[in-house]
XYZ file of C-alpha atoms in Angstrom:
774
model
C 87.458 -40.842 -162.492
C 84.960 -43.627 -161.203
C 83.778 -46.126 -162.920
C 79.633 -46.819 -163.711
C 78.763 -50.508 -164.456
C 76.857 -50.424 -167.888
C 74.532 -53.827 -166.687
C 70.582 -52.518 -167.071
C 69.364 -51.370 -163.660
C 72.281 -51.869 -161.870
C 73.553 -48.456 -160.672
C 76.597 -49.400 -158.803
C 79.967 -47.166 -159.411
C 83.510 -47.597 -157.837
C 83.851 -45.123 -155.576
C 80.725 -46.480 -153.565
C 82.223 -50.135 -153.707
C 85.152 -52.525 -153.551
C 83.521 -54.494 -156.103
C 86.107 -54.951 -159.245
C 84.783 -53.354 -162.324
C 86.074 -54.923 -165.995
C 86.304 -53.950 -169.510
C 84.767 -54.851 -172.280
C 86.928 -57.167 -174.362
C 88.769 -56.083 -177.757
C 87.899 -59.210 -179.081
C 84.768 -58.835 -181.490
C 83.490 -62.379 -180.932
C 83.385 -61.924 -177.040
C 82.700 -58.790 -177.109
C 79.195 -59.445 -179.025
C 78.323 -61.897 -176.652
C 78.454 -59.081 -174.001
C 76.642 -56.684 -175.328
C 74.342 -59.192 -176.304
C 73.695 -60.636 -172.743
C 73.551 -56.914 -171.613
C 70.708 -56.493 -173.579
C 71.586 -52.647 -174.153
C 70.496 -51.648 -177.854
C 72.329 -48.419 -177.376
C 75.800 -50.271 -177.691
C 75.223 -52.543 -180.714
C 76.304 -50.088 -182.967
C 79.690 -49.711 -180.783
C 82.488 -50.640 -181.745
C 84.518 -53.140 -179.555
C 87.452 -50.665 -179.344
C 85.173 -48.730 -178.129
C 83.497 -50.678 -176.016
C 87.259 -51.299 -174.259
C 87.879 -48.263 -174.129
C 84.706 -46.422 -172.531
C 82.094 -49.604 -170.675
C 82.732 -51.560 -167.725
C 80.854 -54.322 -166.110
C 80.951 -54.869 -162.107
C 81.743 -58.336 -160.976
C 78.206 -58.933 -159.754
C 76.996 -59.870 -163.324
C 79.489 -62.951 -163.248
C 79.408 -65.899 -162.164
C 81.414 -65.639 -159.207
C 83.514 -69.215 -160.083
C 84.591 -66.661 -163.121
C 86.321 -64.182 -160.882
C 89.945 -64.164 -159.640
C 92.623 -62.757 -157.815
C 95.826 -63.076 -158.570
C 97.407 -60.985 -156.073
C 96.020 -59.620 -152.974
C 95.661 -56.007 -155.803
C 94.605 -57.589 -159.088
C 91.157 -58.875 -160.207
C 91.290 -60.242 -163.179
C 88.704 -62.558 -165.322
C 89.131 -65.874 -166.554
C 89.592 -65.971 -170.408
C 86.299 -67.573 -171.070
C 84.162 -65.431 -168.518
C 80.563 -64.626 -169.945
C 78.574 -61.945 -167.754
C 75.422 -64.293 -167.248
C 73.323 -62.410 -164.411
C 71.559 -59.176 -164.700
C 68.649 -57.378 -163.661
C 66.075 -57.452 -166.812
C 62.764 -56.902 -164.521
C 62.906 -54.604 -161.385
C 62.366 -50.937 -164.196
C 59.146 -52.725 -164.711
C 57.499 -51.902 -161.165
C 58.365 -48.189 -161.810
C 57.543 -47.537 -165.751
C 57.442 -43.777 -165.291
C 61.304 -43.719 -164.607
C 63.369 -42.457 -167.011
C 65.785 -45.334 -167.422
C 69.372 -43.771 -169.530
C 70.178 -48.005 -170.251
C 67.139 -49.237 -172.327
C 66.154 -52.259 -172.327
C 66.214 -54.276 -175.888
C 62.822 -55.925 -176.707
C 63.919 -59.379 -177.749
C 61.381 -60.980 -181.251
C 60.950 -64.284 -181.689
C 63.696 -63.677 -184.782
C 66.146 -62.291 -182.039
C 65.808 -65.316 -179.929
C 66.370 -67.705 -182.451
C 69.718 -65.800 -184.059
C 70.925 -65.952 -180.345
C 70.656 -69.574 -180.113
C 72.382 -69.875 -183.560
C 75.155 -67.961 -182.726
C 76.046 -69.704 -179.460
C 75.912 -72.686 -181.336
C 77.921 -71.392 -183.768
C 80.603 -69.882 -181.408
C 81.445 -72.328 -178.548
C 83.745 -72.090 -175.486
C 86.634 -73.780 -177.480
C 86.497 -71.053 -179.786
C 86.882 -68.376 -177.066
C 90.118 -70.467 -175.799
C 92.079 -70.101 -179.248
C 92.384 -66.983 -178.855
C 94.037 -66.954 -175.595
C 97.325 -65.352 -176.450
C 95.781 -62.349 -178.099
C 93.233 -62.050 -174.904
C 96.688 -61.502 -172.471
C 98.194 -58.593 -173.904
C 94.352 -57.555 -173.423
C 93.328 -55.381 -170.804
C 89.767 -56.403 -170.850
C 90.126 -58.427 -167.801
C 91.485 -56.657 -165.625
C 89.970 -54.076 -163.326
C 91.962 -50.975 -164.551
C 95.346 -50.837 -166.360
C 97.176 -50.924 -163.477
C 101.061 -50.558 -163.486
C 103.387 -53.486 -161.252
C 103.717 -52.080 -157.811
C 107.180 -51.157 -157.481
C 109.382 -51.984 -154.408
C 108.584 -49.121 -152.184
C 104.692 -50.163 -152.956
C 104.663 -53.105 -151.976
C 106.274 -52.247 -148.675
C 103.652 -49.831 -148.214
C 100.470 -52.042 -148.397
C 102.156 -54.428 -146.880
C 102.739 -52.005 -143.444
C 99.244 -50.995 -144.474
C 98.060 -54.463 -144.023
C 99.661 -54.982 -140.563
C 98.321 -51.965 -139.383
C 94.437 -52.685 -140.654
C 95.015 -56.473 -138.925
C 95.625 -54.770 -135.232
C 93.217 -52.829 -135.704
C 90.466 -54.988 -136.681
C 91.545 -57.154 -133.759
C 91.101 -54.334 -130.996
C 87.729 -54.042 -132.661
C 87.053 -57.676 -132.552
C 88.064 -58.420 -128.914
C 86.537 -54.996 -127.383
C 90.388 -53.379 -126.425
C 89.861 -49.952 -126.136
C 92.635 -47.602 -128.442
C 93.929 -45.584 -125.232
C 94.087 -47.394 -122.066
C 93.100 -45.947 -118.559
C 96.236 -46.468 -116.851
C 98.844 -43.350 -117.512
C 101.967 -44.443 -118.227
C 105.466 -43.167 -116.697
C 106.305 -40.055 -118.814
C 102.606 -39.058 -117.669
C 100.667 -39.786 -121.231
C 97.968 -42.110 -121.760
C 99.529 -45.363 -122.938
C 97.964 -46.620 -126.148
C 97.023 -50.485 -126.997
C 96.993 -49.681 -130.997
C 100.956 -48.347 -130.608
C 101.564 -50.759 -127.659
C 100.076 -54.201 -130.325
C 103.013 -52.308 -133.104
C 105.316 -51.976 -130.853
C 104.615 -55.997 -130.373
C 104.249 -57.125 -133.340
C 107.694 -55.418 -134.540
C 109.571 -57.391 -131.589
C 107.411 -60.538 -132.879
C 109.200 -60.477 -136.163
C 106.341 -58.177 -138.331
C 109.122 -57.087 -141.136
C 106.966 -54.793 -143.183
C 106.383 -52.867 -139.614
C 109.644 -52.750 -138.843
C 111.134 -51.618 -142.404
C 109.026 -49.011 -141.990
C 109.753 -47.782 -138.388
C 113.649 -47.929 -139.176
C 112.447 -45.494 -142.334
C 111.109 -43.089 -139.832
C 112.950 -40.283 -138.668
C 114.030 -40.148 -135.013
C 112.297 -37.567 -133.624
C 109.072 -38.270 -136.053
C 106.297 -40.013 -134.120
C 105.546 -43.427 -135.791
C 101.660 -43.979 -135.269
C 100.082 -40.319 -135.439
C 96.783 -39.738 -133.933
C 96.091 -38.519 -137.535
C 96.946 -41.534 -139.055
C 95.018 -43.871 -136.382
C 91.781 -41.589 -137.121
C 92.330 -42.917 -140.952
C 92.897 -45.982 -140.261
C 89.775 -46.198 -138.145
C 87.900 -44.005 -140.891
C 89.110 -46.144 -143.673
C 87.825 -49.937 -140.947
C 84.368 -48.994 -140.277
C 83.393 -46.748 -143.894
C 84.407 -50.663 -145.100
C 82.657 -52.698 -143.041
C 79.641 -50.179 -143.354
C 79.668 -50.052 -147.280
C 79.703 -54.407 -147.343
C 76.424 -54.360 -145.374
C 74.917 -51.096 -147.311
C 75.378 -53.339 -150.443
C 73.038 -55.804 -148.770
C 70.253 -53.347 -148.519
C 71.091 -51.782 -151.655
C 70.279 -55.142 -152.972
C 67.362 -56.413 -150.885
C 65.588 -52.646 -151.504
C 63.258 -52.225 -148.511
C 64.331 -51.838 -145.356
C 63.184 -49.743 -141.760
C 64.676 -47.580 -139.639
C 65.277 -48.852 -136.086
C 66.820 -46.641 -133.647
C 68.259 -46.896 -129.412
C 68.568 -45.445 -126.754
C 71.413 -42.158 -126.739
C 74.512 -42.370 -126.061
C 77.286 -40.058 -125.056
C 80.235 -39.307 -127.051
C 82.529 -36.522 -125.530
C 79.666 -35.025 -123.814
C 77.818 -34.572 -127.101
C 74.625 -37.268 -127.039
C 74.683 -39.569 -130.282
C 71.815 -41.433 -131.682
C 72.820 -45.535 -132.777
C 71.356 -45.633 -135.772
C 69.766 -49.705 -137.285
C 68.728 -50.564 -140.893
C 66.537 -54.039 -140.756
C 66.231 -55.580 -144.353
C 65.678 -59.032 -145.649
C 69.250 -60.387 -147.816
C 69.551 -62.066 -150.710
C 69.084 -65.368 -148.679
C 65.849 -63.695 -147.582
C 66.688 -63.737 -144.280
C 65.870 -60.607 -142.509
C 69.003 -58.788 -140.462
C 69.056 -55.779 -138.330
C 72.563 -54.466 -138.153
C 73.583 -51.604 -136.381
C 75.135 -48.901 -138.939
C 76.367 -45.355 -137.285
C 76.189 -43.057 -134.344
C 74.069 -39.391 -135.560
C 74.385 -36.655 -133.633
C 71.187 -35.580 -131.433
C 71.350 -32.055 -131.432
C 68.919 -29.729 -132.783
C 65.422 -29.927 -133.130
C 63.323 -32.318 -134.133
C 63.070 -30.623 -137.921
C 67.140 -30.442 -138.294
C 66.851 -34.112 -136.799
C 64.911 -35.174 -139.757
C 67.199 -33.386 -141.889
C 69.767 -34.801 -140.648
C 68.500 -38.645 -140.869
C 67.989 -38.045 -144.331
C 71.343 -36.706 -145.583
C 72.690 -39.617 -143.596
C 70.349 -42.545 -145.354
C 69.922 -40.495 -148.730
C 73.545 -38.363 -149.769
C 76.165 -40.601 -147.450
C 74.822 -44.338 -148.275
C 73.173 -44.063 -151.004
C 69.551 -45.495 -150.273
C 66.052 -43.777 -150.600
C 64.028 -43.116 -147.789
C 60.827 -43.671 -150.872
C 62.020 -48.214 -149.455
C 61.646 -47.250 -145.495
C 58.880 -49.142 -145.035
C 58.496 -49.167 -141.241
C 60.699 -46.892 -138.310
C 60.952 -47.617 -134.349
C 62.401 -45.356 -132.204
C 63.699 -47.094 -128.378
C 62.807 -43.955 -126.774
C 63.432 -43.180 -123.345
C 63.315 -40.503 -120.762
C 63.012 -36.400 -121.719
C 64.063 -38.065 -125.813
C 61.039 -39.800 -126.120
C 58.614 -36.640 -127.070
C 61.576 -35.374 -129.295
C 61.751 -38.881 -131.383
C 57.798 -39.442 -131.390
C 57.873 -35.962 -133.305
C 60.775 -37.416 -135.667
C 58.499 -39.893 -136.314
C 55.564 -38.022 -137.408
C 57.589 -35.413 -139.502
C 59.228 -38.636 -141.394
C 55.698 -40.124 -141.736
C 54.256 -36.796 -143.365
C 57.220 -37.170 -146.094
C 57.062 -40.550 -146.416
C 53.259 -42.224 -145.417
C 54.763 -46.013 -146.077
C 57.422 -45.297 -143.499
C 54.731 -46.609 -140.895
C 55.990 -45.864 -137.141
C 55.868 -49.073 -134.875
C 56.653 -50.087 -131.656
C 60.349 -51.874 -131.877
C 60.060 -55.689 -131.182
C 63.757 -55.531 -129.087
C 61.443 -53.519 -125.933
C 58.198 -55.114 -124.237
C 55.126 -52.939 -125.836
C 53.982 -51.923 -121.570
C 57.246 -50.112 -121.389
C 56.942 -48.538 -124.642
C 53.657 -47.014 -123.685
C 55.040 -46.106 -120.259
C 58.117 -44.403 -121.732
C 56.101 -42.509 -124.201
C 53.964 -40.933 -121.583
C 55.617 -37.036 -120.959
C 54.449 -37.268 -117.827
C 57.106 -36.299 -114.834
C 56.328 -38.676 -112.336
C 55.844 -42.078 -114.683
C 59.673 -40.620 -116.115
C 60.541 -40.785 -112.659
C 59.164 -44.380 -112.269
C 60.695 -46.011 -115.640
C 64.412 -43.923 -114.871
C 63.911 -45.531 -110.975
C 63.648 -49.123 -113.085
C 66.072 -48.305 -114.905
C 68.877 -47.490 -111.822
C 67.516 -50.661 -110.141
C 68.208 -53.116 -112.990
C 71.799 -51.613 -113.062
C 72.287 -51.525 -109.221
C 70.986 -55.375 -108.896
C 74.167 -56.089 -111.269
C 76.322 -55.071 -108.533
C 77.897 -58.087 -106.344
C 75.891 -59.269 -103.603
C 73.123 -56.896 -104.754
C 70.854 -59.764 -106.030
C 72.149 -62.341 -103.263
C 70.664 -59.580 -100.417
C 67.192 -58.956 -102.457
C 66.584 -62.482 -102.453
C 67.082 -62.543 -98.301
C 64.987 -59.613 -98.425
C 62.429 -61.443 -100.240
C 62.286 -64.540 -98.075
C 62.143 -62.119 -94.622
C 58.812 -60.161 -96.222
C 57.258 -63.029 -97.563
C 58.091 -65.786 -94.503
C 54.382 -66.713 -94.536
C 53.775 -67.090 -98.050
C 56.877 -69.017 -99.177
C 55.468 -70.036 -102.557
C 54.927 -66.512 -103.629
C 58.544 -65.286 -102.330
C 59.841 -68.129 -104.465
C 57.657 -67.347 -107.554
C 58.700 -63.649 -106.739
C 62.679 -65.070 -106.942
C 62.380 -66.836 -109.987
C 60.836 -63.393 -111.952
C 63.389 -61.025 -110.466
C 66.164 -63.505 -111.197
C 65.599 -63.141 -114.934
C 65.544 -59.941 -116.636
C 62.131 -58.760 -114.748
C 62.769 -54.676 -115.698
C 62.192 -55.523 -119.320
C 59.325 -57.775 -119.614
C 55.322 -57.069 -120.151
C 54.605 -57.718 -116.397
C 57.506 -55.243 -115.266
C 54.851 -53.376 -112.789
C 53.034 -56.502 -111.983
C 56.570 -57.705 -110.201
C 57.385 -54.238 -109.333
C 54.608 -53.732 -107.398
C 55.329 -56.982 -105.877
C 58.855 -56.564 -104.998
C 58.408 -52.790 -103.714
C 58.086 -53.878 -99.539
C 61.752 -56.250 -100.021
C 63.256 -53.689 -102.626
C 63.246 -50.921 -99.847
C 63.686 -53.652 -96.879
C 67.002 -54.750 -99.189
C 68.332 -50.988 -100.083
C 67.718 -50.690 -96.028
C 70.355 -53.560 -95.616
C 72.457 -52.197 -97.946
C 72.972 -48.974 -96.378
C 72.995 -50.202 -92.590
C 75.952 -51.889 -94.076
C 76.872 -53.594 -91.278
C 79.380 -55.752 -92.665
C 81.626 -53.638 -95.255
C 80.413 -56.053 -98.245
C 79.461 -52.406 -100.502
C 81.596 -49.510 -101.243
C 80.575 -45.990 -100.494
C 79.064 -44.829 -103.929
C 77.053 -48.649 -103.949
C 75.792 -47.431 -100.512
C 74.604 -43.921 -102.129
C 73.128 -45.527 -104.770
C 70.721 -47.321 -102.331
C 69.633 -44.418 -100.206
C 68.665 -42.415 -103.386
C 66.887 -45.506 -104.951
C 64.711 -45.927 -101.340
C 64.375 -42.168 -101.139
C 62.454 -42.437 -104.822
C 60.204 -45.251 -103.592
C 59.370 -43.629 -100.515
C 57.516 -41.207 -102.026
C 53.503 -41.504 -102.147
C 52.982 -40.181 -105.874
C 55.527 -43.177 -106.920
C 53.446 -45.483 -105.168
C 50.196 -44.638 -106.982
C 51.813 -44.367 -110.233
C 52.598 -47.602 -110.500
C 49.939 -49.033 -109.514
C 48.266 -46.909 -112.088
C 51.030 -47.669 -114.613
C 50.230 -51.672 -113.591
C 46.210 -51.533 -113.546
C 45.991 -49.516 -117.053
C 48.600 -51.710 -118.596
C 46.687 -55.054 -117.375
C 44.419 -54.028 -120.790
C 47.548 -54.390 -123.332
C 49.762 -56.552 -121.691
C 48.137 -59.624 -123.696
C 47.940 -57.564 -127.013
C 51.818 -56.156 -126.206
C 52.570 -60.378 -125.685
C 50.845 -61.779 -129.067
C 52.731 -58.807 -130.696
C 55.834 -60.074 -129.926
C 54.933 -63.628 -130.602
C 54.986 -65.868 -133.519
C 53.273 -64.709 -136.845
C 49.913 -66.385 -136.332
C 50.152 -64.641 -132.830
C 50.563 -61.536 -134.751
C 48.305 -61.616 -136.864
C 45.206 -61.808 -134.218
C 47.360 -59.149 -132.203
C 46.243 -56.694 -135.377
C 42.518 -58.138 -135.246
C 42.037 -57.510 -131.623
C 43.365 -53.978 -131.107
C 39.898 -52.503 -131.120
C 38.692 -55.410 -128.105
C 41.637 -53.491 -126.557
C 40.651 -49.842 -126.782
C 37.154 -50.923 -126.246
C 38.291 -51.862 -122.480
C 40.280 -48.872 -122.083
C 37.175 -47.001 -123.198
C 34.923 -48.309 -120.513
C 37.660 -47.723 -117.797
C 37.782 -44.397 -118.831
C 33.891 -44.047 -118.554
C 33.520 -45.591 -115.864
C 37.194 -43.292 -114.272
C 35.759 -42.401 -111.064
C 34.396 -46.173 -110.142
C 38.373 -47.794 -110.874
C 40.224 -44.732 -109.674
C 38.617 -44.827 -105.701
C 40.037 -49.589 -106.164
C 43.343 -48.505 -107.373
C 43.505 -45.144 -105.281
C 42.587 -47.269 -102.004
C 45.555 -50.188 -103.422
C 48.389 -47.554 -102.929
C 46.873 -46.460 -99.314
C 47.076 -50.303 -98.583
C 50.706 -50.573 -100.131
C 51.993 -47.827 -98.614
C 50.834 -48.599 -95.082
C 52.308 -51.896 -95.279
C 55.312 -49.803 -96.207
C 55.050 -47.007 -93.533
C 55.190 -44.686 -96.106
C 52.772 -41.365 -95.317
C 49.666 -40.623 -97.611
C 50.223 -37.148 -98.906
C 49.968 -34.481 -102.063
C 53.493 -33.816 -103.686
C 54.791 -30.781 -101.789
C 55.369 -28.790 -104.801
C 51.996 -28.820 -105.710
C 51.498 -28.259 -102.283
C 53.442 -24.985 -102.162
C 51.695 -23.618 -105.413
C 48.261 -23.970 -104.091
C 49.148 -21.510 -101.547
C 50.457 -19.266 -103.965
C 47.317 -19.181 -105.717
C 45.756 -19.106 -102.381
C 43.345 -21.631 -103.075
C 41.463 -24.330 -101.548
C 42.995 -27.682 -99.760
C 42.725 -30.895 -102.389
C 41.997 -34.225 -101.192
C 44.924 -36.951 -102.058
C 42.446 -38.825 -103.601
C 40.917 -36.139 -106.164
C 44.575 -34.862 -106.573
C 46.226 -38.278 -107.637
C 42.714 -38.535 -109.875
C 42.965 -35.918 -112.088
C 47.252 -35.571 -112.237
C 47.638 -39.021 -112.265
C 45.091 -41.738 -113.403
C 43.120 -39.830 -116.244
C 46.744 -38.545 -117.718
C 47.718 -42.185 -117.837
C 44.678 -43.527 -119.364
C 44.693 -40.806 -121.580
C 48.498 -40.976 -122.683
C 47.782 -44.764 -123.173
C 45.138 -44.849 -125.644
C 46.302 -41.652 -127.535
C 49.572 -43.755 -127.829
C 48.279 -47.049 -129.060
C 45.693 -45.100 -131.869
C 48.888 -43.304 -133.583
C 51.026 -46.693 -132.682
C 48.747 -48.718 -134.520
C 47.203 -46.416 -137.294
C 44.612 -48.224 -139.581
C 47.681 -48.344 -142.314
C 49.805 -50.465 -140.018
C 46.875 -52.433 -139.348
C 46.271 -53.239 -142.588
C 50.067 -53.728 -143.052
C 49.909 -56.809 -140.103
C 46.794 -58.674 -141.495
C 48.839 -58.927 -144.778
C 50.861 -61.460 -142.251
C 47.292 -63.832 -143.651
C 49.740 -64.446 -146.568
C 51.764 -66.901 -144.211
C 50.011 -70.557 -144.923
C 49.897 -71.509 -140.918
C 47.755 -68.455 -141.238
C 45.832 -69.280 -143.674
C 45.329 -72.864 -142.425
C 43.892 -71.358 -138.975
C 41.456 -69.157 -141.095
C 40.424 -72.003 -142.949
C 42.006 -70.220 -146.056
C 39.304 -68.056 -145.732
C 41.152 -64.705 -145.539
C 40.535 -61.229 -147.460
C 44.422 -60.070 -148.131
C 43.443 -58.284 -151.257
C 41.688 -55.845 -149.324
C 44.808 -54.880 -147.442
C 46.909 -54.904 -150.665
C 46.617 -51.335 -151.488
C 49.247 -50.486 -148.708
C 51.612 -51.761 -150.232
C 50.326 -51.455 -154.430
C 53.548 -49.677 -155.907
C 55.759 -52.332 -154.166
C 54.012 -54.813 -156.319
C 56.123 -55.739 -159.605
C 52.560 -57.388 -161.138
C 49.537 -55.543 -159.049
C 46.725 -56.158 -161.162
C 47.412 -60.443 -161.336
C 47.158 -60.210 -157.501
C 43.670 -61.588 -156.838
C 44.562 -64.536 -159.226
C 47.950 -64.766 -157.640
C 46.559 -64.881 -154.338
C 43.825 -67.437 -155.353
C 46.274 -69.610 -156.737
C 48.905 -69.239 -153.077
C 45.526 -70.091 -151.154
C 44.550 -73.121 -153.776
C 48.397 -74.306 -153.933
C 47.995 -74.987 -149.720
C 44.628 -75.956 -149.091
C 45.272 -78.790 -151.360
C 48.629 -79.772 -150.120
C 49.055 -83.259 -149.688
C 48.863 -84.865 -146.020
C 52.423 -84.830 -145.878
C 53.359 -81.314 -146.239
C 53.576 -79.279 -143.544
C 52.153 -75.114 -143.427
C 54.988 -73.069 -143.267
C 54.706 -71.510 -139.604
C 57.030 -67.921 -140.303
C 57.653 -65.890 -143.321
C 61.203 -67.104 -142.991
C 60.252 -70.316 -144.138
C 57.762 -69.025 -146.220
C 60.088 -67.091 -147.862
C 62.840 -70.551 -148.294
C 60.344 -71.922 -150.311
C 61.999 -72.930 -153.553
C 58.190 -72.082 -155.234
C 57.282 -68.853 -153.839
C 59.601 -67.195 -156.894
C 56.845 -68.299 -158.831
C 54.455 -65.856 -156.914
C 56.070 -62.545 -157.223
C 53.375 -60.532 -155.818
C 53.391 -62.388 -152.502
C 57.330 -62.623 -152.701
C 57.175 -59.177 -152.690
C 54.725 -59.021 -149.917
C 56.207 -60.612 -147.323
C 59.450 -59.426 -148.024
C 58.392 -56.342 -147.386
C 56.426 -57.321 -144.130
C 59.832 -58.890 -142.493
C 61.310 -56.060 -142.443
C 58.524 -54.129 -140.207
C 60.073 -53.038 -136.864
C 56.840 -54.561 -135.179
C 57.879 -58.328 -135.530
C 60.432 -60.241 -134.095
C 63.647 -61.285 -135.905
C 62.992 -64.638 -137.392
C 65.831 -67.539 -137.531
C 68.226 -65.149 -134.971
C 69.864 -67.451 -132.486
C 72.464 -65.047 -131.307
C 71.803 -61.744 -129.835
C 70.852 -59.446 -131.389
C 73.027 -55.909 -132.840
C 71.083 -53.574 -129.948
C 72.809 -56.490 -127.681
C 75.855 -56.358 -128.581
C 76.468 -52.776 -128.920
C 74.634 -52.222 -125.402
C 77.708 -55.282 -124.543
C 80.697 -52.803 -125.726
C 79.179 -49.778 -124.117
C 79.166 -51.994 -121.208
C 82.461 -53.528 -121.461
C 84.459 -50.626 -120.824
C 84.516 -46.919 -119.667
C 82.398 -43.950 -121.622
C 86.101 -42.183 -121.753
C 87.311 -45.167 -123.959
C 84.243 -45.625 -126.356
C 85.338 -45.056 -129.289
C 82.747 -44.986 -132.762
C 84.410 -47.128 -135.641
C 85.842 -49.709 -132.675
C 81.562 -50.033 -131.885
C 80.902 -50.748 -135.709
C 83.903 -53.389 -136.175
C 82.351 -54.935 -132.599
C 78.846 -54.969 -133.113
C 79.422 -55.992 -136.474
C 81.928 -59.406 -136.753
C 79.823 -61.138 -138.487
C 80.790 -58.729 -141.615
C 83.941 -59.894 -143.679
C 86.601 -58.033 -142.805
C 89.438 -57.521 -146.449
C 92.328 -55.854 -145.108
C 93.155 -56.112 -149.078
C 89.920 -53.891 -149.313
C 91.116 -51.154 -146.620
C 94.419 -50.957 -147.613
C 93.274 -50.001 -151.142
C 90.531 -47.674 -149.782
C 93.185 -45.840 -147.641
C 95.443 -45.298 -150.663
C 92.462 -43.624 -152.322
C 91.977 -41.507 -149.691
C 95.162 -40.427 -148.543
C 97.081 -40.287 -151.443
C 99.720 -38.339 -149.752
C 100.642 -40.881 -147.710
C 101.753 -42.911 -151.125
C 105.447 -43.605 -150.884
C 106.302 -41.493 -154.049
C 104.691 -38.770 -152.638
C 106.929 -38.917 -149.936
C 109.775 -39.436 -151.654
C 109.123 -36.424 -153.778
C 108.320 -34.578 -150.755
C 111.689 -35.228 -149.490
C 113.090 -34.391 -152.930
C 111.887 -31.151 -152.894
C 112.648 -30.630 -148.832
C 116.358 -31.228 -149.850
C 116.012 -28.850 -152.725
C 114.925 -26.113 -150.668
C 117.257 -26.797 -148.574
C 120.046 -27.064 -150.884
C 119.138 -23.664 -152.303
C 118.579 -22.170 -148.821
C 122.081 -22.980 -148.376
C 123.254 -21.983 -151.420
C 122.064 -18.733 -150.737
C 123.832 -18.506 -147.085
C 127.215 -19.163 -148.120
C 126.255 -16.441 -151.285
C 125.584 -14.250 -148.657
C 128.226 -14.945 -146.542
C 130.671 -14.536 -149.597
C 129.373 -11.224 -150.098
C 129.869 -9.899 -146.688
C 133.876 -11.244 -146.452
C 134.012 -9.112 -149.907
C 132.728 -6.139 -148.183
C 134.914 -6.839 -144.741
C 138.032 -7.020 -147.465
C 136.965 -3.662 -148.730
C 136.729 -2.101 -145.964
C 139.762 -3.217 -144.240
C 141.800 -2.152 -147.879
């Protein structure tokens, strides 16, 4: 039966957390102080015995110095521990919510009496009752019996196993090795490491192994799966505790990952932790099966039912989709926003806006270009491929050495993920084809057959005139959004100005659309010129011509075809995507960045956050006082001392000690910080999505394991082995040594019964034979 925390505004229970839960003390004086600090009026009429029997407080309400572990399995409070950490205000943000644990409002008389009682009952008086408190179970997590020798050995054995599993996850070591053993079975790295530890003298593992029957598998596949599940869930719960405490979060999804021939969607959550640091953490994979409605239902169930979060607190969503999954994820985003209007759909800060816009265009030719870019990126990571490309650049641009050197620098620094990717790709097309031709020839045998086959496939794609036209159209159209996208991923001041410049960007694209004939003529001529340099024939796609002949339609000129089927759709698609991703609500949210003091200073402290505050009005603790608070906030920074520097980011602003005196501003900044469009501040290391990709790249897809991926990506999260052991014993009690002993006794008694029955049967048969003989 789970324990529920009795503190107001606390929803923790023991089955959802690894925190210790402590009984109210039996000592009347000490129990009264606990009740007084809780401010629970309904508990005042109860006796200390009733409170001790039925009510608990979780460890979050005590100073950490008051909580200690007497053993790996037992958490206790110091004799003088008093709960002092309570949330007595968060219910005010939603006054219509019905609260079971009502908070007592203190009058001046109550406050006076409390002070008098606290002076009268000092800590020394509490300490004098230490002898009586020894027998008291108030300081224990539960009335736990003393562990037997068998239970301790079983827990030590589990601890060693969890230590091995955690090490596998941290070091990116797969459970199953690629090589097949002599016996014809896939060798297990987990079993090999367990054997190594036993040989190295791990007594807990040795004793368990020696007690195992000869023909019984020491570490079965079922137990391996259980160990991995417990590790994964423990790490996830540690992060979810932070998310629940922060209240607001954003949902971010990554590229699809194949597990066991089934597509899965990586799920990340972005939030501001209790230290006011922005985090973005990987939490799980989710099946991608089904249509958009099924995917939305699965997402909601994952976040609410399994993780204990509320979608009402989701303030943003970003989906880093590629290929055919893009259209599906856009539909998912729309459905989520219909149900939760404040879950604003925004571009992901990890992906350049121009790449996101191109990925979002549901046209086959555009998707072929984007897929080819991804293939080129992987191909150039092949040994010697980058050197071959640089040789091809030197050869092609030998008369323009300066441009060649610039291109070499550009192609050596993740150019396929930058805002200017299509400009670089266009300049690189001739040398890229030259490089691929050289690799295909493979005169010196440097490259394998698989590499030369990939080079041939990429060459065939880039030698298509339709692809050349598509690249040039994308390059020219997305020139208008390049600066906007770069600012969107820049510093806070850049993002604020980007939000105010979207109108100009859309105006420019509308001007292009109104004069599409003139623009397309220039762009088509550029495509023909590039094709002539690369000796690529200018023609209409073969598939389209075949359909035209089947329909007995007239001949279509190439320029007209590409205008109708490439230029116009790309222009309209980019404009529509910008309007969807940066709706009026989204722009209002980004314009609230003027709360950051450096932005205020740039605007000469003439900002109007009040006009945009309605977006997050329900998230503010005191929305009625917002205008006055914002005025004080501006005055504070406008009349600061000369030596005071204006904070330039949300993170810097939240770290200020006096920001707590501006509760509305504080809440505003925390919500804004979690928006997925803003870059991760104060994040010097790589992101969770980068770490996940490193894990996936470090081994073959057959060796991927979801639980080990969770451990590997989240190495910063505390891995408490004792918590894992406790959780394992709760979830799988049938593995408990006492249960095993009982099962052995039952088996023995059954065997004895069978032996007795067989003996009786034999004696009856002998008696019958004797009778027959007589």
